[in-house]
Amino acid sequence: QKNTAAPDDYSVAEVHEIAGKGIRATINDKVYSLGNAALMTELGITPPAIGDCGTVIYIAEETTYLGYLLIADELKPDTASALFALKQNGIQKTVMLTGDNKTIAYAIADEIASKLPKTVTASNPLDEIHAELLPQDKVSIVEQLLDTAKAHSTGKLAFVGDGINDAPVLARADVGIAMGGIGSDAAIESADIVLMDDRLTKLPTAIAIAKKTMNIVRQNIWFALLAKAIILVLGALGIANMWIAVFGDVGVML
């Protein structure tokens, strides 16, 4: 039902983003703030603790608390099977990096564990969980993981993300993977691989394709070197003719 006391036109001006806290805007000459508890504290407001699981966005008019919005992420249906498949493919460690609070992060992790195949004995496919991160915090953790991997020669680091805040990390990781359908343009431009249909189960498929491609490349290199070596020996013995040379060039390529 329309509130007859509310104006039909809204004049919005002076919209400001407050990094890591929220936004502030002037609407019909009144300042409204939307953000987390830290932003409310700046206004001298003590926001209520919300017990529900989700990201809480508090709303204030000037210095008067109005209420809150609760936003909860939904787990993709294929997340658990994708993480399980990654472990099966030899991925040594899986890490969650999120800006959500710890309650949400661990609730999502528990939900993932509950959807694993019944034959899996591991409690959770996630080895580490880092929550309440700002964009620069994600970069710092990825730097630490890269340093650890380099020090122990444990392999390469891949990062999967879709938001504009993930772009710096996607660029910094050894392999950046963006979710193409829902991902921001910045994330897609920064990534090395783009999953166009946003299905995480395509990630193990991409790894399998990459491994098979590298096997074919190695086979081609060794076959070409072996064929050239044989032709060189035949040429030194005076056995090789022009047709063998053509085979060594064009034939090996085919």
mmCIF file of N, CA and C in Angstrom, residues 91-224:
data_model
loop_
_atom_site.group_PDB
_atom_site.id
_atom_site.type_symbol
_atom_site.label_atom_id
_atom_site.label_comp_id
_atom_site.label_asym_id
_atom_site.label_seq_id
_atom_site.Cartn_x
_atom_site.Cartn_y
_atom_site.Cartn_z
ATOM 1 N N ILE A 91 44.190 -31.122 -5.919
ATOM 2 C CA ILE A 91 44.340 -29.794 -5.315
ATOM 3 C C ILE A 91 44.671 -29.984 -3.835
ATOM 4 N N GLN A 92 45.774 -29.390 -3.390
ATOM 5 C CA GLN A 92 46.258 -29.658 -2.040
ATOM 6 C C GLN A 92 45.500 -28.892 -0.971
ATOM 7 N N LYS A 93 45.107 -27.665 -1.248
ATOM 8 C CA LYS A 93 44.457 -26.844 -0.232
ATOM 9 C C LYS A 93 43.392 -25.970 -0.873
ATOM 10 N N THR A 94 42.227 -25.897 -0.229
ATOM 11 C CA THR A 94 41.165 -24.994 -0.678
ATOM 12 C C THR A 94 40.889 -23.995 0.443
ATOM 13 N N VAL A 95 40.795 -22.724 0.071
ATOM 14 C CA VAL A 95 40.673 -21.645 1.041
ATOM 15 C C VAL A 95 39.502 -20.751 0.652
ATOM 16 N N MET A 96 38.681 -20.381 1.635
ATOM 17 C CA MET A 96 37.590 -19.436 1.405
ATOM 18 C C MET A 96 38.023 -18.044 1.854
ATOM 19 N N LEU A 97 37.910 -17.065 0.959
ATOM 20 C CA LEU A 97 38.157 -15.661 1.288
ATOM 21 C C LEU A 97 36.854 -14.909 1.055
ATOM 22 N N THR A 98 36.320 -14.272 2.090
ATOM 23 C CA THR A 98 35.033 -13.600 1.949
ATOM 24 C C THR A 98 34.977 -12.332 2.793
ATOM 25 N N GLY A 99 34.195 -11.391 2.316
ATOM 26 C CA GLY A 99 33.972 -10.169 3.073
ATOM 27 C C GLY A 99 32.843 -10.297 4.072
ATOM 28 N N ASP A 100 32.091 -11.409 3.997
ATOM 29 C CA ASP A 100 31.008 -11.640 4.946
ATOM 30 C C ASP A 100 31.560 -11.920 6.340
ATOM 31 N N ASN A 101 30.693 -11.852 7.338
ATOM 32 C CA ASN A 101 31.157 -12.103 8.698
ATOM 33 C C ASN A 101 31.420 -13.592 8.925
ATOM 34 N N LYS A 102 32.049 -13.883 10.057
ATOM 35 C CA LYS A 102 32.473 -15.256 10.341
ATOM 36 C C LYS A 102 31.291 -16.204 10.466
ATOM 37 N N THR A 103 30.180 -15.716 11.008
ATOM 38 C CA THR A 103 29.005 -16.573 11.181
ATOM 39 C C THR A 103 28.522 -17.101 9.839
ATOM 40 N N ILE A 104 28.440 -16.191 8.845
ATOM 41 C CA ILE A 104 27.999 -16.596 7.508
ATOM 42 C C ILE A 104 29.013 -17.542 6.880
ATOM 43 N N ALA A 105 30.297 -17.200 6.997
ATOM 44 C CA ALA A 105 31.345 -18.001 6.366
ATOM 45 C C ALA A 105 31.321 -19.442 6.876
ATOM 46 N N TYR A 106 31.236 -19.610 8.181
ATOM 47 C CA TYR A 106 31.249 -20.961 8.748
ATOM 48 C C TYR A 106 29.931 -21.687 8.502
ATOM 49 N N ALA A 107 28.832 -20.940 8.409
ATOM 50 C CA ALA A 107 27.553 -21.571 8.073
ATOM 51 C C ALA A 107 27.588 -22.118 6.646
ATOM 52 N N ILE A 108 28.173 -21.352 5.724
ATOM 53 C CA ILE A 108 28.317 -21.815 4.340
ATOM 54 C C ILE A 108 29.228 -23.039 4.289
ATOM 55 N N ALA A 109 30.326 -23.001 5.057
ATOM 56 C CA ALA A 109 31.249 -24.140 5.084
ATOM 57 C C ALA A 109 30.563 -25.395 5.607
ATOM 58 N N ASP A 110 29.747 -25.249 6.639
ATOM 59 C CA ASP A 110 29.014 -26.394 7.184
ATOM 60 C C ASP A 110 28.004 -26.933 6.180
ATOM 61 N N GLU A 111 27.368 -26.016 5.445
ATOM 62 C CA GLU A 111 26.404 -26.451 4.433
ATOM 63 C C GLU A 111 27.100 -27.221 3.317
ATOM 64 N N ILE A 112 28.304 -26.771 2.948
ATOM 65 C CA ILE A 112 29.080 -27.483 1.931
ATOM 66 C C ILE A 112 29.395 -28.890 2.415
ATOM 67 N N ALA A 113 29.851 -28.993 3.662
ATOM 68 C CA ALA A 113 30.205 -30.301 4.224
ATOM 69 C C ALA A 113 29.002 -31.235 4.254
ATOM 70 N N SER A 114 27.819 -30.683 4.529
ATOM 71 C CA SER A 114 26.618 -31.519 4.617
ATOM 72 C C SER A 114 26.187 -32.070 3.260
ATOM 73 N N LYS A 115 26.655 -31.443 2.169
ATOM 74 C CA LYS A 115 26.255 -31.870 0.838
ATOM 75 C C LYS A 115 27.295 -32.735 0.143
ATOM 76 N N LEU A 116 28.362 -33.103 0.858
ATOM 77 C CA LEU A 116 29.364 -33.979 0.284
ATOM 78 C C LEU A 116 28.806 -35.395 0.132
ATOM 79 N N PRO A 117 29.385 -36.186 -0.771
ATOM 80 C CA PRO A 117 28.938 -37.586 -0.892
ATOM 81 C C PRO A 117 29.075 -38.320 0.441
ATOM 82 N N LYS A 118 28.169 -39.248 0.692
ATOM 83 C CA LYS A 118 28.153 -39.956 1.969
ATOM 84 C C LYS A 118 29.416 -40.776 2.209
ATOM 85 N N THR A 119 30.111 -41.118 1.112
ATOM 86 C CA THR A 119 31.313 -41.934 1.253
ATOM 87 C C THR A 119 32.527 -41.127 1.708
ATOM 88 N N VAL A 120 32.404 -39.802 1.713
ATOM 89 C CA VAL A 120 33.534 -38.950 2.086
ATOM 90 C C VAL A 120 33.598 -38.846 3.605
ATOM 91 N N THR A 121 34.781 -39.115 4.147
ATOM 92 C CA THR A 121 34.949 -39.073 5.602
ATOM 93 C C THR A 121 35.466 -37.733 6.090
ATOM 94 N N ALA A 122 36.019 -36.923 5.191
ATOM 95 C CA ALA A 122 36.559 -35.620 5.601
ATOM 96 C C ALA A 122 35.432 -34.729 6.108
ATOM 97 N N SER A 123 35.713 -33.964 7.172
ATOM 98 C CA SER A 123 34.679 -33.133 7.779
ATOM 99 C C SER A 123 34.304 -31.947 6.905
ATOM 100 N N ASN A 124 35.271 -31.400 6.176
ATOM 101 C CA ASN A 124 34.990 -30.232 5.351
ATOM 102 C C ASN A 124 36.032 -30.124 4.244
ATOM 103 N N PRO A 125 35.594 -29.857 3.004
ATOM 104 C CA PRO A 125 36.573 -29.733 1.918
ATOM 105 C C PRO A 125 37.356 -28.430 1.975
ATOM 106 N N LEU A 126 36.942 -27.490 2.839
ATOM 107 C CA LEU A 126 37.654 -26.220 2.980
ATOM 108 C C LEU A 126 38.712 -26.339 4.072
ATOM 109 N N ASP A 127 39.965 -26.101 3.708
ATOM 110 C CA ASP A 127 41.058 -26.222 4.676
ATOM 111 C C ASP A 127 41.218 -24.969 5.522
ATOM 112 N N GLU A 128 40.906 -23.807 4.949
ATOM 113 C CA GLU A 128 41.012 -22.549 5.684
ATOM 114 C C GLU A 128 39.823 -21.657 5.350
ATOM 115 N N ILE A 129 39.400 -20.850 6.332
ATOM 116 C CA ILE A 129 38.308 -19.896 6.132
ATOM 117 C C ILE A 129 38.748 -18.545 6.677
ATOM 118 N N HIS A 130 38.705 -17.524 5.817
ATOM 119 C CA HIS A 130 39.051 -16.157 6.229
ATOM 120 C C HIS A 130 37.852 -15.269 5.919
ATOM 121 N N ALA A 131 37.298 -14.648 6.952
ATOM 122 C CA ALA A 131 36.076 -13.848 6.794
ATOM 123 C C ALA A 131 36.323 -12.395 7.166
ATOM 124 N N GLU A 132 35.300 -11.560 6.887
ATOM 125 C CA GLU A 132 35.331 -10.131 7.209
ATOM 126 C C GLU A 132 36.541 -9.432 6.577
ATOM 127 N N LEU A 133 36.784 -9.750 5.304
ATOM 128 C CA LEU A 133 37.958 -9.222 4.605
ATOM 129 C C LEU A 133 37.586 -8.036 3.723
ATOM 130 N N LEU A 134 38.416 -7.016 3.759
ATOM 131 C CA LEU A 134 38.352 -5.941 2.779
ATOM 132 C C LEU A 134 39.149 -6.379 1.555
ATOM 133 N N PRO A 135 38.983 -5.699 0.397
ATOM 134 C CA PRO A 135 39.718 -6.107 -0.800
ATOM 135 C C PRO A 135 41.225 -6.221 -0.570
ATOM 136 N N GLN A 136 41.807 -5.268 0.165
ATOM 137 C CA GLN A 136 43.254 -5.330 0.398
ATOM 138 C C GLN A 136 43.626 -6.494 1.303
ATOM 139 N N ASP A 137 42.691 -6.921 2.161
ATOM 140 C CA ASP A 137 42.956 -8.076 3.026
ATOM 141 C C ASP A 137 43.060 -9.351 2.194
ATOM 142 N N LYS A 138 42.214 -9.469 1.177
ATOM 143 C CA LYS A 138 42.272 -10.637 0.292
ATOM 144 C C LYS A 138 43.625 -10.712 -0.407
ATOM 145 N N VAL A 139 44.095 -9.563 -0.875
ATOM 146 C CA VAL A 139 45.397 -9.527 -1.548
ATOM 147 C C VAL A 139 46.494 -9.958 -0.586
ATOM 148 N N SER A 140 46.446 -9.483 0.657
ATOM 149 C CA SER A 140 47.466 -9.823 1.651
ATOM 150 C C SER A 140 47.507 -11.320 1.917
ATOM 151 N N ILE A 141 46.327 -11.938 2.057
ATOM 152 C CA ILE A 141 46.281 -13.372 2.329
ATOM 153 C C ILE A 141 46.790 -14.171 1.134
ATOM 154 N N VAL A 142 46.411 -13.741 -0.061
ATOM 155 C CA VAL A 142 46.901 -14.418 -1.263
ATOM 156 C C VAL A 142 48.422 -14.292 -1.371
ATOM 157 N N GLU A 143 48.961 -13.132 -1.021
ATOM 158 C CA GLU A 143 50.421 -12.962 -1.014
ATOM 159 C C GLU A 143 51.071 -13.953 -0.050
ATOM 160 N N GLN A 144 50.466 -14.123 1.136
ATOM 161 C CA GLN A 144 51.001 -15.070 2.108
ATOM 162 C C GLN A 144 50.949 -16.502 1.575
ATOM 163 N N LEU A 145 49.841 -16.854 0.944
ATOM 164 C CA LEU A 145 49.708 -18.197 0.379
ATOM 165 C C LEU A 145 50.719 -18.424 -0.738
ATOM 166 N N LEU A 146 50.943 -17.392 -1.556
ATOM 167 C CA LEU A 146 51.938 -17.505 -2.627
ATOM 168 C C LEU A 146 53.344 -17.692 -2.059
ATOM 169 N N ASP A 147 53.660 -16.932 -1.009
ATOM 170 C CA ASP A 147 54.983 -17.055 -0.385
ATOM 171 C C ASP A 147 55.171 -18.449 0.210
ATOM 172 N N THR A 148 54.120 -18.975 0.835
ATOM 173 C CA THR A 148 54.197 -20.320 1.415
ATOM 174 C C THR A 148 54.384 -21.373 0.340
ATOM 175 N N ALA A 149 53.625 -21.243 -0.748
ATOM 176 C CA ALA A 149 53.743 -22.206 -1.851
ATOM 177 C C ALA A 149 55.132 -22.153 -2.478
ATOM 178 N N LYS A 150 55.668 -20.939 -2.614
ATOM 179 C CA LYS A 150 56.996 -20.787 -3.200
ATOM 180 C C LYS A 150 58.076 -21.358 -2.287
ATOM 181 N N ALA A 151 57.938 -21.115 -0.964
ATOM 182 C CA ALA A 151 58.946 -21.587 -0.018
ATOM 183 C C ALA A 151 58.984 -23.108 0.053
ATOM 184 N N HIS A 152 57.836 -23.747 -0.087
ATOM 185 C CA HIS A 152 57.776 -25.201 0.026
ATOM 186 C C HIS A 152 57.649 -25.897 -1.329
ATOM 187 N N SER A 153 57.697 -25.124 -2.403
ATOM 188 C CA SER A 153 57.593 -25.670 -3.765
ATOM 189 C C SER A 153 56.374 -26.583 -3.900
ATOM 190 N N THR A 154 55.236 -26.098 -3.424
ATOM 191 C CA THR A 154 54.031 -26.929 -3.399
ATOM 192 C C THR A 154 53.113 -26.712 -4.600
ATOM 193 N N GLY A 155 53.535 -25.911 -5.573
ATOM 194 C CA GLY A 155 52.704 -25.758 -6.758
ATOM 195 C C GLY A 155 52.217 -24.337 -6.965
ATOM 196 N N LYS A 156 51.165 -24.205 -7.766
ATOM 197 C CA LYS A 156 50.623 -22.907 -8.145
ATOM 198 C C LYS A 156 49.337 -22.596 -7.372
ATOM 199 N N LEU A 157 49.022 -21.301 -7.329
ATOM 200 C CA LEU A 157 47.820 -20.858 -6.626
ATOM 201 C C LEU A 157 46.796 -20.342 -7.626
ATOM 202 N N ALA A 158 45.579 -20.864 -7.535
ATOM 203 C CA ALA A 158 44.463 -20.404 -8.375
ATOM 204 C C ALA A 158 43.433 -19.713 -7.494
ATOM 205 N N PHE A 159 42.828 -18.658 -8.019
ATOM 206 C CA PHE A 159 41.796 -17.914 -7.285
ATOM 207 C C PHE A 159 40.566 -17.795 -8.155
ATOM 208 N N VAL A 160 39.397 -18.078 -7.566
ATOM 209 C CA VAL A 160 38.126 -17.980 -8.276
ATOM 210 C C VAL A 160 37.321 -16.835 -7.673
ATOM 211 N N GLY A 161 36.857 -15.909 -8.494
ATOM 212 C CA GLY A 161 36.075 -14.774 -7.995
ATOM 213 C C GLY A 161 35.182 -14.215 -9.073
ATOM 214 N N ASP A 162 34.259 -13.333 -8.657
ATOM 215 C CA ASP A 162 33.344 -12.743 -9.639
ATOM 216 C C ASP A 162 33.134 -11.247 -9.445
ATOM 217 N N GLY A 163 33.540 -10.691 -8.290
ATOM 218 C CA GLY A 163 33.259 -9.294 -8.003
ATOM 219 C C GLY A 163 34.362 -8.352 -8.427
ATOM 220 N N ILE A 164 34.027 -7.061 -8.477
ATOM 221 C CA ILE A 164 35.026 -6.055 -8.844
ATOM 222 C C ILE A 164 36.138 -6.008 -7.786
ATOM 223 N N ASN A 165 35.803 -6.345 -6.537
ATOM 224 C CA ASN A 165 36.813 -6.373 -5.487
ATOM 225 C C ASN A 165 37.781 -7.540 -5.636
ATOM 226 N N ASP A 166 37.403 -8.539 -6.453
ATOM 227 C CA ASP A 166 38.269 -9.699 -6.660
ATOM 228 C C ASP A 166 39.302 -9.471 -7.748
ATOM 229 N N ALA A 167 39.143 -8.407 -8.523
ATOM 230 C CA ALA A 167 40.028 -8.172 -9.669
ATOM 231 C C ALA A 167 41.516 -8.117 -9.285
ATOM 232 N N PRO A 168 41.903 -7.396 -8.219
ATOM 233 C CA PRO A 168 43.336 -7.373 -7.860
ATOM 234 C C PRO A 168 43.889 -8.752 -7.510
ATOM 235 N N VAL A 169 43.063 -9.568 -6.848
ATOM 236 C CA VAL A 169 43.518 -10.903 -6.458
ATOM 237 C C VAL A 169 43.589 -11.815 -7.682
ATOM 238 N N LEU A 170 42.621 -11.690 -8.579
ATOM 239 C CA LEU A 170 42.640 -12.493 -9.807
ATOM 240 C C LEU A 170 43.902 -12.215 -10.617
ATOM 241 N N ALA A 171 44.308 -10.952 -10.635
ATOM 242 C CA ALA A 171 45.518 -10.579 -11.373
ATOM 243 C C ALA A 171 46.781 -11.067 -10.663
ATOM 244 N N ARG A 172 46.755 -11.129 -9.334
ATOM 245 C CA ARG A 172 47.944 -11.504 -8.558
ATOM 246 C C ARG A 172 48.158 -13.008 -8.503
ATOM 247 N N ALA A 173 47.096 -13.794 -8.538
ATOM 248 C CA ALA A 173 47.209 -15.246 -8.440
ATOM 249 C C ALA A 173 47.932 -15.814 -9.651
ATOM 250 N N ASP A 174 48.499 -17.010 -9.472
ATOM 251 C CA ASP A 174 49.149 -17.678 -10.613
ATOM 252 C C ASP A 174 48.133 -17.946 -11.718
ATOM 253 N N VAL A 175 46.929 -18.346 -11.310
ATOM 254 C CA VAL A 175 45.848 -18.570 -12.274
ATOM 255 C C VAL A 175 44.592 -17.894 -11.727
ATOM 256 N N GLY A 176 44.095 -16.901 -12.448
ATOM 257 C CA GLY A 176 42.870 -16.213 -12.056
ATOM 258 C C GLY A 176 41.687 -16.761 -12.832
ATOM 259 N N ILE A 177 40.617 -17.121 -12.121
ATOM 260 C CA ILE A 177 39.444 -17.732 -12.749
ATOM 261 C C ILE A 177 38.219 -16.893 -12.403
ATOM 262 N N ALA A 178 37.542 -16.366 -13.405
ATOM 263 C CA ALA A 178 36.370 -15.512 -13.190
ATOM 264 C C ALA A 178 35.102 -16.247 -13.582
ATOM 265 N N MET A 179 34.020 -15.914 -12.869
ATOM 266 C CA MET A 179 32.704 -16.447 -13.203
ATOM 267 C C MET A 179 32.096 -15.505 -14.240
ATOM 268 N N GLY A 180 32.025 -15.948 -15.477
ATOM 269 C CA GLY A 180 31.698 -15.055 -16.582
ATOM 270 C C GLY A 180 30.287 -14.520 -16.613
ATOM 271 N N GLY A 181 29.284 -15.341 -16.270
ATOM 272 C CA GLY A 181 27.903 -14.901 -16.383
ATOM 273 C C GLY A 181 27.533 -13.827 -15.390
ATOM 274 N N ILE A 182 27.986 -13.991 -14.126
ATOM 275 C CA ILE A 182 27.626 -13.027 -13.086
ATOM 276 C C ILE A 182 28.793 -12.143 -12.697
ATOM 277 N N GLY A 183 29.964 -12.410 -13.263
ATOM 278 C CA GLY A 183 31.154 -11.663 -12.876
ATOM 279 C C GLY A 183 31.177 -10.250 -13.422
ATOM 280 N N SER A 184 31.858 -9.374 -12.704
ATOM 281 C CA SER A 184 32.013 -8.003 -13.174
ATOM 282 C C SER A 184 33.011 -7.963 -14.325
ATOM 283 N N ASP A 185 32.946 -6.888 -15.121
ATOM 284 C CA ASP A 185 33.872 -6.740 -16.244
ATOM 285 C C ASP A 185 35.315 -6.688 -15.762
ATOM 286 N N ALA A 186 35.540 -6.045 -14.612
ATOM 287 C CA ALA A 186 36.903 -5.935 -14.077
ATOM 288 C C ALA A 186 37.456 -7.308 -13.728
ATOM 289 N N ALA A 187 36.612 -8.170 -13.139
ATOM 290 C CA ALA A 187 37.044 -9.518 -12.781
ATOM 291 C C ALA A 187 37.366 -10.336 -14.030
ATOM 292 N N ILE A 188 36.505 -10.220 -15.037
ATOM 293 C CA ILE A 188 36.712 -10.987 -16.270
ATOM 294 C C ILE A 188 37.978 -10.539 -16.982
ATOM 295 N N GLU A 189 38.217 -9.236 -17.027
ATOM 296 C CA GLU A 189 39.409 -8.723 -17.701
ATOM 297 C C GLU A 189 40.693 -9.139 -16.977
ATOM 298 N N SER A 190 40.618 -9.312 -15.656
ATOM 299 C CA SER A 190 41.803 -9.640 -14.866
ATOM 300 C C SER A 190 42.103 -11.133 -14.847
ATOM 301 N N ALA A 191 41.152 -11.956 -15.263
ATOM 302 C CA ALA A 191 41.285 -13.404 -15.122
ATOM 303 C C ALA A 191 42.009 -14.036 -16.300
ATOM 304 N N ASP A 192 42.565 -15.213 -16.043
ATOM 305 C CA ASP A 192 43.185 -16.022 -17.095
ATOM 306 C C ASP A 192 42.173 -16.984 -17.714
ATOM 307 N N ILE A 193 41.208 -17.416 -16.903
ATOM 308 C CA ILE A 193 40.183 -18.358 -17.336
ATOM 309 C C ILE A 193 38.813 -17.777 -16.967
ATOM 310 N N VAL A 194 37.843 -17.929 -17.850
ATOM 311 C CA VAL A 194 36.479 -17.457 -17.570
ATOM 312 C C VAL A 194 35.519 -18.632 -17.712
ATOM 313 N N LEU A 195 34.765 -18.925 -16.643
ATOM 314 C CA LEU A 195 33.734 -19.955 -16.685
ATOM 315 C C LEU A 195 32.437 -19.288 -17.134
ATOM 316 N N MET A 196 32.058 -19.497 -18.371
ATOM 317 C CA MET A 196 30.979 -18.713 -18.968
ATOM 318 C C MET A 196 29.604 -19.024 -18.386
ATOM 319 N N ASP A 197 29.382 -20.246 -17.906
ATOM 320 C CA ASP A 197 28.049 -20.570 -17.402
ATOM 321 C C ASP A 197 27.987 -20.566 -15.875
ATOM 322 N N ASP A 198 29.069 -20.120 -15.214
ATOM 323 C CA ASP A 198 29.079 -19.937 -13.757
ATOM 324 C C ASP A 198 28.906 -21.232 -12.972
ATOM 325 N N ARG A 199 29.152 -22.354 -13.588
ATOM 326 C CA ARG A 199 29.062 -23.631 -12.880
ATOM 327 C C ARG A 199 30.446 -24.020 -12.373
ATOM 328 N N LEU A 200 30.567 -24.147 -11.052
ATOM 329 C CA LEU A 200 31.864 -24.467 -10.470
ATOM 330 C C LEU A 200 32.364 -25.849 -10.878
ATOM 331 N N THR A 201 31.447 -26.735 -11.242
ATOM 332 C CA THR A 201 31.861 -28.067 -11.674
ATOM 333 C C THR A 201 32.641 -28.018 -12.993
ATOM 334 N N LYS A 202 32.574 -26.887 -13.698
ATOM 335 C CA LYS A 202 33.366 -26.748 -14.916
ATOM 336 C C LYS A 202 34.847 -26.505 -14.592
ATOM 337 N N LEU A 203 35.136 -26.153 -13.330
ATOM 338 C CA LEU A 203 36.523 -25.913 -12.945
ATOM 339 C C LEU A 203 37.356 -27.199 -13.003
ATOM 340 N N PRO A 204 36.902 -28.320 -12.411
ATOM 341 C CA PRO A 204 37.646 -29.573 -12.606
ATOM 342 C C PRO A 204 37.754 -29.968 -14.079
ATOM 343 N N THR A 205 36.701 -29.661 -14.856
ATOM 344 C CA THR A 205 36.751 -29.953 -16.294
ATOM 345 C C THR A 205 37.841 -29.130 -16.969
ATOM 346 N N ALA A 206 37.956 -27.854 -16.583
ATOM 347 C CA ALA A 206 38.997 -26.991 -17.158
ATOM 348 C C ALA A 206 40.386 -27.519 -16.809
ATOM 349 N N ILE A 207 40.547 -28.012 -15.583
ATOM 350 C CA ILE A 207 41.840 -28.583 -15.172
ATOM 351 C C ILE A 207 42.155 -29.822 -16.004
ATOM 352 N N ALA A 208 41.147 -30.673 -16.207
ATOM 353 C CA ALA A 208 41.352 -31.880 -17.004
ATOM 354 C C ALA A 208 41.736 -31.537 -18.447
ATOM 355 N N ILE A 209 41.074 -30.510 -19.017
ATOM 356 C CA ILE A 209 41.401 -30.074 -20.382
ATOM 357 C C ILE A 209 42.836 -29.556 -20.442
ATOM 358 N N ALA A 210 43.222 -28.776 -19.430
ATOM 359 C CA ALA A 210 44.581 -28.217 -19.402
ATOM 360 C C ALA A 210 45.631 -29.330 -19.316
ATOM 361 N N LYS A 211 45.364 -30.329 -18.453
ATOM 362 C CA LYS A 211 46.315 -31.441 -18.316
ATOM 363 C C LYS A 211 46.443 -32.227 -19.618
ATOM 364 N N LYS A 212 45.310 -32.487 -20.266
ATOM 365 C CA LYS A 212 45.352 -33.236 -21.527
ATOM 366 C C LYS A 212 46.076 -32.441 -22.609
ATOM 367 N N THR A 213 45.822 -31.126 -22.633
ATOM 368 C CA THR A 213 46.510 -30.268 -23.609
ATOM 369 C C THR A 213 48.014 -30.307 -23.411
ATOM 370 N N MET A 214 48.459 -30.208 -22.152
ATOM 371 C CA MET A 214 49.898 -30.236 -21.879
ATOM 372 C C MET A 214 50.500 -31.593 -22.243
ATOM 373 N N ASN A 215 49.759 -32.685 -22.032
ATOM 374 C CA ASN A 215 50.254 -34.004 -22.427
ATOM 375 C C ASN A 215 50.448 -34.082 -23.939
ATOM 376 N N ILE A 216 49.484 -33.522 -24.684
ATOM 377 C CA ILE A 216 49.598 -33.525 -26.147
ATOM 378 C C ILE A 216 50.788 -32.680 -26.592
ATOM 379 N N VAL A 217 50.992 -31.535 -25.953
ATOM 380 C CA VAL A 217 52.129 -30.679 -26.302
ATOM 381 C C VAL A 217 53.444 -31.420 -26.076
ATOM 382 N N ARG A 218 53.558 -32.091 -24.921
ATOM 383 C CA ARG A 218 54.793 -32.842 -24.632
ATOM 384 C C ARG A 218 55.001 -33.974 -25.623
ATOM 385 N N GLN A 219 53.915 -34.678 -25.974
ATOM 386 C CA GLN A 219 54.024 -35.749 -26.974
ATOM 387 C C GLN A 219 54.517 -35.199 -28.312
ATOM 388 N N ASN A 220 53.957 -34.065 -28.718
ATOM 389 C CA ASN A 220 54.359 -33.459 -29.994
ATOM 390 C C ASN A 220 55.838 -33.092 -29.989
ATOM 391 N N ILE A 221 56.299 -32.501 -28.874
ATOM 392 C CA ILE A 221 57.701 -32.076 -28.798
ATOM 393 C C ILE A 221 58.638 -33.282 -28.894
ATOM 394 N N TRP A 222 58.352 -34.326 -28.096
ATOM 395 C CA TRP A 222 59.229 -35.500 -28.111
ATOM 396 C C TRP A 222 59.189 -36.230 -29.452
ATOM 397 N N PHE A 223 58.003 -36.329 -30.063
ATOM 398 C CA PHE A 223 57.897 -36.984 -31.356
ATOM 399 C C PHE A 223 58.677 -36.212 -32.417
ATOM 400 N N ALA A 224 58.563 -34.864 -32.401
ATOM 401 C CA ALA A 224 59.277 -34.044 -33.380
ATOM 402 C C ALA A 224 60.789 -34.180 -33.197
#
